[in-house]
Amino acid sequence: MNFLETVFCGVTLKNPVVAASGAYGFGRDYTDFYALEALGGISCKGTTFAPRLGNPPPRIAETAAGILNSVGLQNPGAAHFIEYDLPWLRAQNTVIIANAAGSSVEDYVENVALLAAADVDMIELNISCPNVKEGGVAFGTSCASVEKIVSAVKKVCPKPLMVKLSPNVTNIVPIAQAAEAAGADALSLINTLTGMKIDVAHRRPILHNNTGGLSGAAVLPIAVRMVWEVRRATQLPIMGMGGVTQWQNAAELILAGANAIQMGTAIFADPYAPLKVIYGLAEWVEREGCNNISELSGQVRPW
Ligand SMILES: Cc1cc2nc3c(=O)[nH]c(=O)nc-3n(C[C@H](O)[C@H](O)[C@H](O)COP(=O)(O)O)c2cc1C
């Protein structure tokens, strides 16, 4: 019985556990631990059309139950990714998602056209990065700009287009609906929440960027709430993420309405965390008497 196989907007994932963008780089560092084919998929590091150095250090700060990062989309650019990283990734026998970012509508369109023409399975459109001065989250926080960018990108994207939403909004529902109306094939949520940490002795923010994006265990309840809200407002497949460290957290996102999940920050502390979640989910599905995990998606029973 294949308890975990999941068809996500036409793409078959052998299980619904995907490495989150930014946590796994382009995958190579993790082959010392296990074969990447164990994963349902890999969402690659956010890729821009032109290479980017990212923000100056310090770029990571630990917090009580997660991390703040202000990496700022450091990446080698789409052409380099396609030439040097993608052929290797492709040989890993897992689903490959390109995570596309940009600084203007034209820049996003040019980037997605290039990435979607390459041998990737899906595009994740990052309109929710809080750590870059131009673009990023600015595109993901108003319905008008979400519609503008998603409809422009969709025209050049023959692959499934998954739009990654920001939690840094008062109400995520109209943003999700705007993405759906503009042609998104799927949604992923949540990106990081803007936060700040101060070195009291020096009266200085720890991060050179002053603020950063909070991820890890601390954000799980927010992610679960947002997936639940979005599930009731759209028909689109949802990849839920934010703070998954163990299978029970993934199960919460699935019960709230996610069809698959991603894991990021937890992998830094334990590279094996995704494998433990995969085993835990399979046992959960069997215990619940289901044939497949899809039967549990959205099955929370609200009071
Ligand atoms: C160091 C770091 C880098 C990240 N880079 C990206 C990125 O390039 N593109 C993106 O869409 N999300 C990026 N994210 C956000 C994650 O993909 C994810 O949405 C978020 O961290 C919540 O999941 P988690 O709590 O499991 O980490 C990054 C997160 C971290 C911690």
Coordinates of C-alpha atoms and ligand atoms in Angstrom, one line a residue:
M1 CA 0.0 0.0 0.0
N2 CA 1.5 3.4 -0.9
F3 CA 0.3 5.5 2.0
L4 CA 2.1 8.6 1.1
E5 CA 2.2 9.0 -2.7
T6 CA 0.7 12.3 -3.5
V7 CA -0.3 13.8 -6.9
F8 CA 0.2 17.6 -6.5
C9 CA -1.2 19.6 -9.4
G10 CA -0.3 16.8 -11.8
V11 CA 3.1 16.1 -10.4
T12 CA 3.6 12.8 -8.5
L13 CA 5.5 13.1 -5.3
K14 CA 6.5 9.7 -3.8
N15 CA 5.7 11.3 -0.4
P16 CA 4.4 14.7 0.6
V17 CA 7.6 15.9 2.3
V18 CA 9.6 18.4 0.4
A19 CA 12.8 20.3 1.4
A20 CA 11.9 24.0 1.7
S21 CA 13.6 26.6 -0.4
G22 CA 16.7 28.0 1.3
A23 CA 17.2 25.1 3.6
Y24 CA 18.7 22.7 1.2
G25 CA 20.6 24.9 -1.2
F26 CA 20.8 22.9 -4.4
G27 CA 21.0 19.6 -2.5
R28 CA 24.6 18.5 -2.8
D29 CA 25.5 19.0 0.9
Y30 CA 23.0 16.4 2.0
T31 CA 24.1 13.4 0.0
D32 CA 26.6 12.6 2.8
F33 CA 23.5 11.8 4.9
Y34 CA 21.1 9.9 2.6
A35 CA 20.0 9.5 -1.0
L36 CA 17.9 12.5 -1.9
E37 CA 15.4 10.2 -3.6
A38 CA 14.0 9.6 -0.1
L39 CA 12.4 13.0 -0.3
G40 CA 9.1 13.8 -2.0
G41 CA 10.9 16.7 -3.6
I42 CA 13.3 19.6 -3.3
S43 CA 12.4 23.3 -3.6
C44 CA 15.7 24.8 -4.7
K45 CA 17.3 28.0 -3.2
G46 CA 15.5 31.1 -4.4
T47 CA 16.9 31.9 -7.9
T48 CA 17.0 35.3 -9.6
F49 CA 17.7 35.9 -13.3
A50 CA 21.1 37.6 -12.4
P51 CA 23.4 36.2 -9.7
R52 CA 23.1 37.9 -6.3
L53 CA 25.5 38.1 -3.4
G54 CA 22.8 38.5 -0.8
N55 CA 23.1 40.7 2.3
P56 CA 26.2 41.3 4.4
P57 CA 26.7 39.2 7.5
P58 CA 25.6 38.6 10.2
R59 CA 22.6 37.0 8.4
I60 CA 21.4 34.4 10.9
A61 CA 20.4 34.8 14.5
E62 CA 19.1 32.1 16.8
T63 CA 15.9 32.7 18.7
A64 CA 14.1 30.8 21.4
A65 CA 12.3 28.5 19.0
G66 CA 13.6 29.2 15.6
I67 CA 15.9 31.4 13.6
L68 CA 15.9 34.9 12.0
N69 CA 17.6 35.0 8.6
S70 CA 18.4 37.9 6.3
V71 CA 20.3 35.9 3.6
G72 CA 18.7 38.1 1.0
L73 CA 18.5 35.6 -1.9
Q74 CA 22.2 34.9 -2.4
N75 CA 22.3 32.6 -5.5
P76 CA 24.3 32.1 -8.6
G77 CA 21.6 33.1 -11.1
A78 CA 19.2 31.1 -13.2
A79 CA 21.5 30.3 -16.1
H80 CA 24.2 28.9 -13.7
F81 CA 21.5 26.9 -11.8
I82 CA 20.3 25.4 -15.1
E83 CA 23.8 24.6 -16.4
Y84 CA 25.6 23.3 -13.2
D85 CA 23.0 22.4 -10.6
L86 CA 19.9 21.1 -12.4
P87 CA 21.6 18.2 -14.3
W88 CA 22.9 16.8 -11.0
L89 CA 19.6 17.4 -9.2
R90 CA 17.7 15.8 -12.0
A91 CA 19.7 12.6 -11.5
Q92 CA 18.6 12.4 -7.8
N93 CA 15.2 10.8 -8.7
T94 CA 13.1 13.3 -6.9
V95 CA 10.7 16.1 -7.8
I96 CA 12.6 19.4 -8.5
I97 CA 10.9 22.7 -7.9
A98 CA 12.7 25.9 -9.0
N99 CA 12.0 28.8 -6.6
A100 CA 11.9 32.0 -8.7
A101 CA 12.4 35.5 -7.3
G102 CA 12.9 38.9 -9.0
S103 CA 12.9 42.7 -8.5
S104 CA 10.3 43.8 -11.1
V105 CA 7.5 42.2 -13.1
E106 CA 9.8 42.1 -16.2
D107 CA 12.6 40.6 -14.2
Y108 CA 10.2 37.9 -12.8
V109 CA 8.9 37.1 -16.3
E110 CA 12.3 36.8 -17.8
N111 CA 13.4 34.6 -14.9
V112 CA 10.4 32.3 -14.9
A113 CA 10.5 31.9 -18.7
L114 CA 14.1 30.7 -18.4
L115 CA 13.5 28.4 -15.4
A116 CA 10.2 26.9 -16.7
A117 CA 11.8 26.0 -20.1
A118 CA 14.5 24.0 -18.2
D119 CA 14.0 20.5 -16.9
V120 CA 12.2 21.3 -13.6
D121 CA 8.9 19.8 -12.5
M122 CA 7.3 22.9 -11.1
I123 CA 7.9 26.6 -10.4
E124 CA 7.5 28.1 -7.0
L125 CA 7.0 31.8 -7.3
N126 CA 8.6 33.6 -4.4
I127 CA 6.7 36.9 -4.0
S128 CA 7.2 36.7 -0.2
C129 CA 10.9 37.2 0.6
P130 CA 11.1 39.7 3.4
N131 CA 14.9 40.2 3.1
V132 CA 15.4 42.1 -0.2
K133 CA 15.1 45.8 -0.8
E134 CA 13.4 45.5 -4.2
G135 CA 10.7 43.1 -5.0
G136 CA 10.2 40.1 -2.8
V137 CA 7.5 40.6 -0.3
A138 CA 6.4 43.9 -1.8
F139 CA 4.8 41.9 -4.6
G140 CA 3.0 39.5 -2.2
T141 CA 1.2 41.8 0.1
S142 CA -1.4 43.5 -2.1
C143 CA -4.0 41.8 -4.2
A144 CA -3.4 44.1 -7.1
S145 CA 0.3 43.4 -7.3
V146 CA -0.2 39.6 -6.8
E147 CA -2.7 39.5 -9.7
K148 CA -0.4 41.6 -11.9
I149 CA 2.7 39.4 -11.3
V150 CA 1.0 36.0 -11.3
S151 CA -0.9 36.7 -14.5
A152 CA 2.3 38.0 -16.2
V153 CA 4.4 35.0 -15.1
K154 CA 1.7 32.5 -15.9
K155 CA 1.8 33.5 -19.6
V156 CA 5.4 32.3 -19.8
C157 CA 5.1 29.3 -17.5
P158 CA 4.1 26.0 -19.1
K159 CA 4.9 24.1 -15.9
P160 CA 2.7 24.1 -12.8
L161 CA 3.0 27.4 -11.1
M162 CA 2.9 27.4 -7.3
V163 CA 2.7 30.9 -5.7
K164 CA 4.4 31.2 -2.3
L165 CA 2.5 33.5 0.1
S166 CA 3.7 35.8 2.8
P167 CA 2.4 35.7 6.3
N168 CA 3.3 39.4 6.7
V169 CA -0.3 40.5 5.9
T170 CA -3.4 41.2 7.9
N171 CA -5.5 38.8 5.9
I172 CA -4.0 36.1 3.7
V173 CA -7.3 35.0 2.2
P174 CA -7.8 37.7 -0.4
I175 CA -4.1 37.4 -1.4
A176 CA -4.6 33.6 -2.0
Q177 CA -7.8 34.3 -3.9
A178 CA -6.0 36.9 -6.0
A179 CA -3.3 34.4 -6.9
E180 CA -5.9 31.8 -7.8
A181 CA -7.8 34.3 -10.0
A182 CA -4.6 35.2 -11.8
G183 CA -3.9 31.6 -12.8
A184 CA -1.9 30.0 -10.0
D185 CA -2.0 26.2 -10.1
A186 CA -1.1 25.8 -6.4
L187 CA -0.1 27.8 -3.3
S188 CA 2.7 27.4 -0.8
L189 CA 2.6 29.0 2.6
I190 CA 4.1 30.4 4.7
N191 CA 7.3 32.2 4.0
T192 CA 9.1 33.8 7.1
L193 CA 7.6 36.4 9.4
T194 CA 9.5 39.6 9.7
G195 CA 11.3 39.9 13.1
M196 CA 14.1 41.6 14.9
K197 CA 16.7 40.7 17.6
I198 CA 18.8 43.2 19.5
D199 CA 22.2 42.8 21.1
V200 CA 21.4 44.6 24.4
A201 CA 25.1 45.2 25.4
H202 CA 25.8 47.0 22.1
R203 CA 22.3 48.3 21.5
R204 CA 22.6 47.0 18.0
P205 CA 20.4 44.6 16.0
I206 CA 22.1 41.2 15.6
L207 CA 21.4 41.1 11.9
H208 CA 23.3 43.5 9.6
N209 CA 20.0 44.0 7.8
N210 CA 18.4 45.0 11.1
T211 CA 15.4 42.8 10.5
G212 CA 15.1 39.3 9.2
G213 CA 12.6 36.5 8.6
L214 CA 11.5 34.2 11.5
S215 CA 11.2 30.5 10.8
G216 CA 11.2 27.3 12.8
A217 CA 9.1 25.8 15.5
A218 CA 7.9 29.2 16.7
V219 CA 5.9 29.9 13.6
L220 CA 4.0 26.5 13.3
P221 CA 0.7 27.7 14.8
I222 CA 0.6 30.7 12.5
A223 CA 1.3 28.4 9.5
V224 CA -1.5 26.0 10.6
R225 CA -4.0 28.8 11.0
M226 CA -3.1 30.3 7.6
V227 CA -3.3 27.0 5.8
W228 CA -6.7 26.4 7.4
E229 CA -8.0 29.8 6.4
V230 CA -6.7 29.5 2.8
R231 CA -8.1 25.9 2.5
R232 CA -11.6 27.2 3.1
A233 CA -11.2 30.0 0.5
T234 CA -9.7 28.3 -2.5
Q235 CA -9.7 25.0 -4.4
L236 CA -6.0 25.0 -5.2
P237 CA -3.5 22.4 -3.9
I238 CA -1.6 23.7 -0.9
M239 CA 2.0 23.0 0.2
G240 CA 2.1 24.0 3.8
M241 CA 5.2 24.9 5.7
G242 CA 6.5 26.8 8.7
G243 CA 7.9 25.1 11.8
V244 CA 7.6 21.5 11.0
T245 CA 10.1 19.6 13.1
Q246 CA 8.3 16.3 13.7
W247 CA 5.5 14.3 12.0
Q248 CA 2.8 15.6 14.3
N249 CA 3.5 19.1 13.0
A250 CA 3.2 17.9 9.4
A251 CA 0.0 16.1 10.3
E252 CA -1.4 19.4 11.7
L253 CA -0.8 21.2 8.4
I254 CA -2.4 18.3 6.5
L255 CA -5.4 18.2 8.7
A256 CA -5.7 22.0 8.3
G257 CA -5.9 21.5 4.5
A258 CA -2.4 21.1 3.1
N259 CA -1.8 18.5 0.4
A260 CA 1.9 18.3 0.9
I261 CA 4.4 20.0 3.3
Q262 CA 7.8 21.5 3.2
M263 CA 10.5 21.5 5.9
G264 CA 13.3 24.1 6.2
T265 CA 14.8 25.2 9.5
A266 CA 14.5 21.8 11.2
I267 CA 16.9 20.4 8.6
F268 CA 19.7 22.7 9.9
A269 CA 19.4 21.1 13.4
D270 CA 18.8 17.5 12.1
P271 CA 19.4 16.7 8.5
Y272 CA 17.5 13.4 9.0
A273 CA 14.3 15.3 10.2
P274 CA 12.5 14.9 6.9
L275 CA 13.0 11.2 6.9
K276 CA 11.7 10.9 10.4
V277 CA 8.6 12.9 9.4
I278 CA 8.1 10.6 6.4
Y279 CA 8.1 7.5 8.5
G280 CA 5.9 9.1 11.1
L281 CA 3.3 10.1 8.5
A282 CA 3.2 6.7 7.0
E283 CA 2.5 5.1 10.4
W284 CA -0.1 7.7 11.1
V285 CA -2.0 7.1 7.9
E286 CA -2.0 3.3 8.6
R287 CA -3.1 3.8 12.2
E288 CA -6.0 6.0 11.0
G289 CA -7.1 3.2 8.7
C290 CA -6.7 5.2 5.5
N291 CA -5.3 4.0 2.2
N292 CA -3.6 7.3 1.4
I293 CA -2.6 10.5 3.2
S294 CA -4.8 12.5 0.9
E295 CA -7.8 11.1 2.8
L296 CA -6.7 13.1 5.8
S297 CA -6.1 16.4 4.1
G298 CA -8.5 19.1 5.4
Q299 CA -10.1 16.6 7.9
V300 CA -9.7 18.8 11.0
R301 CA -13.1 19.0 12.8
P302 CA -13.4 22.6 14.0
W303 CA -15.4 23.3 17.1
Ligands
LIG1 C1 18.1 30.5 5.7 C2 16.8 30.5 5.0 C3 16.7 30.8 3.7 C4 15.5 30.9 3.0 N1 15.5 31.2 1.6 C5 14.3 31.1 1.0 C6 14.3 31.4 -0.5 O1 15.3 31.6 -1.1 N2 13.1 31.3 -1.1 C7 11.9 31.1 -0.4 O2 10.8 31.1 -1.0 N3 11.9 30.8 0.9 C8 13.1 30.9 1.6 N4 13.1 30.6 2.9 C9 11.8 30.3 3.6 C10 11.5 28.8 3.8 O3 11.5 28.2 2.5 C11 10.2 28.6 4.6 O4 9.1 29.2 3.9 C12 10.3 29.1 6.0 O5 11.6 29.0 6.5 C13 9.3 28.4 6.9 O6 9.6 27.0 7.0 P1 10.5 26.4 8.2 O7 10.0 26.9 9.5 O8 10.3 24.9 8.0 O9 11.9 26.8 7.9 C14 14.3 30.6 3.7 C15 14.3 30.2 5.0 C16 15.5 30.2 5.7 C17 15.6 29.8 7.1

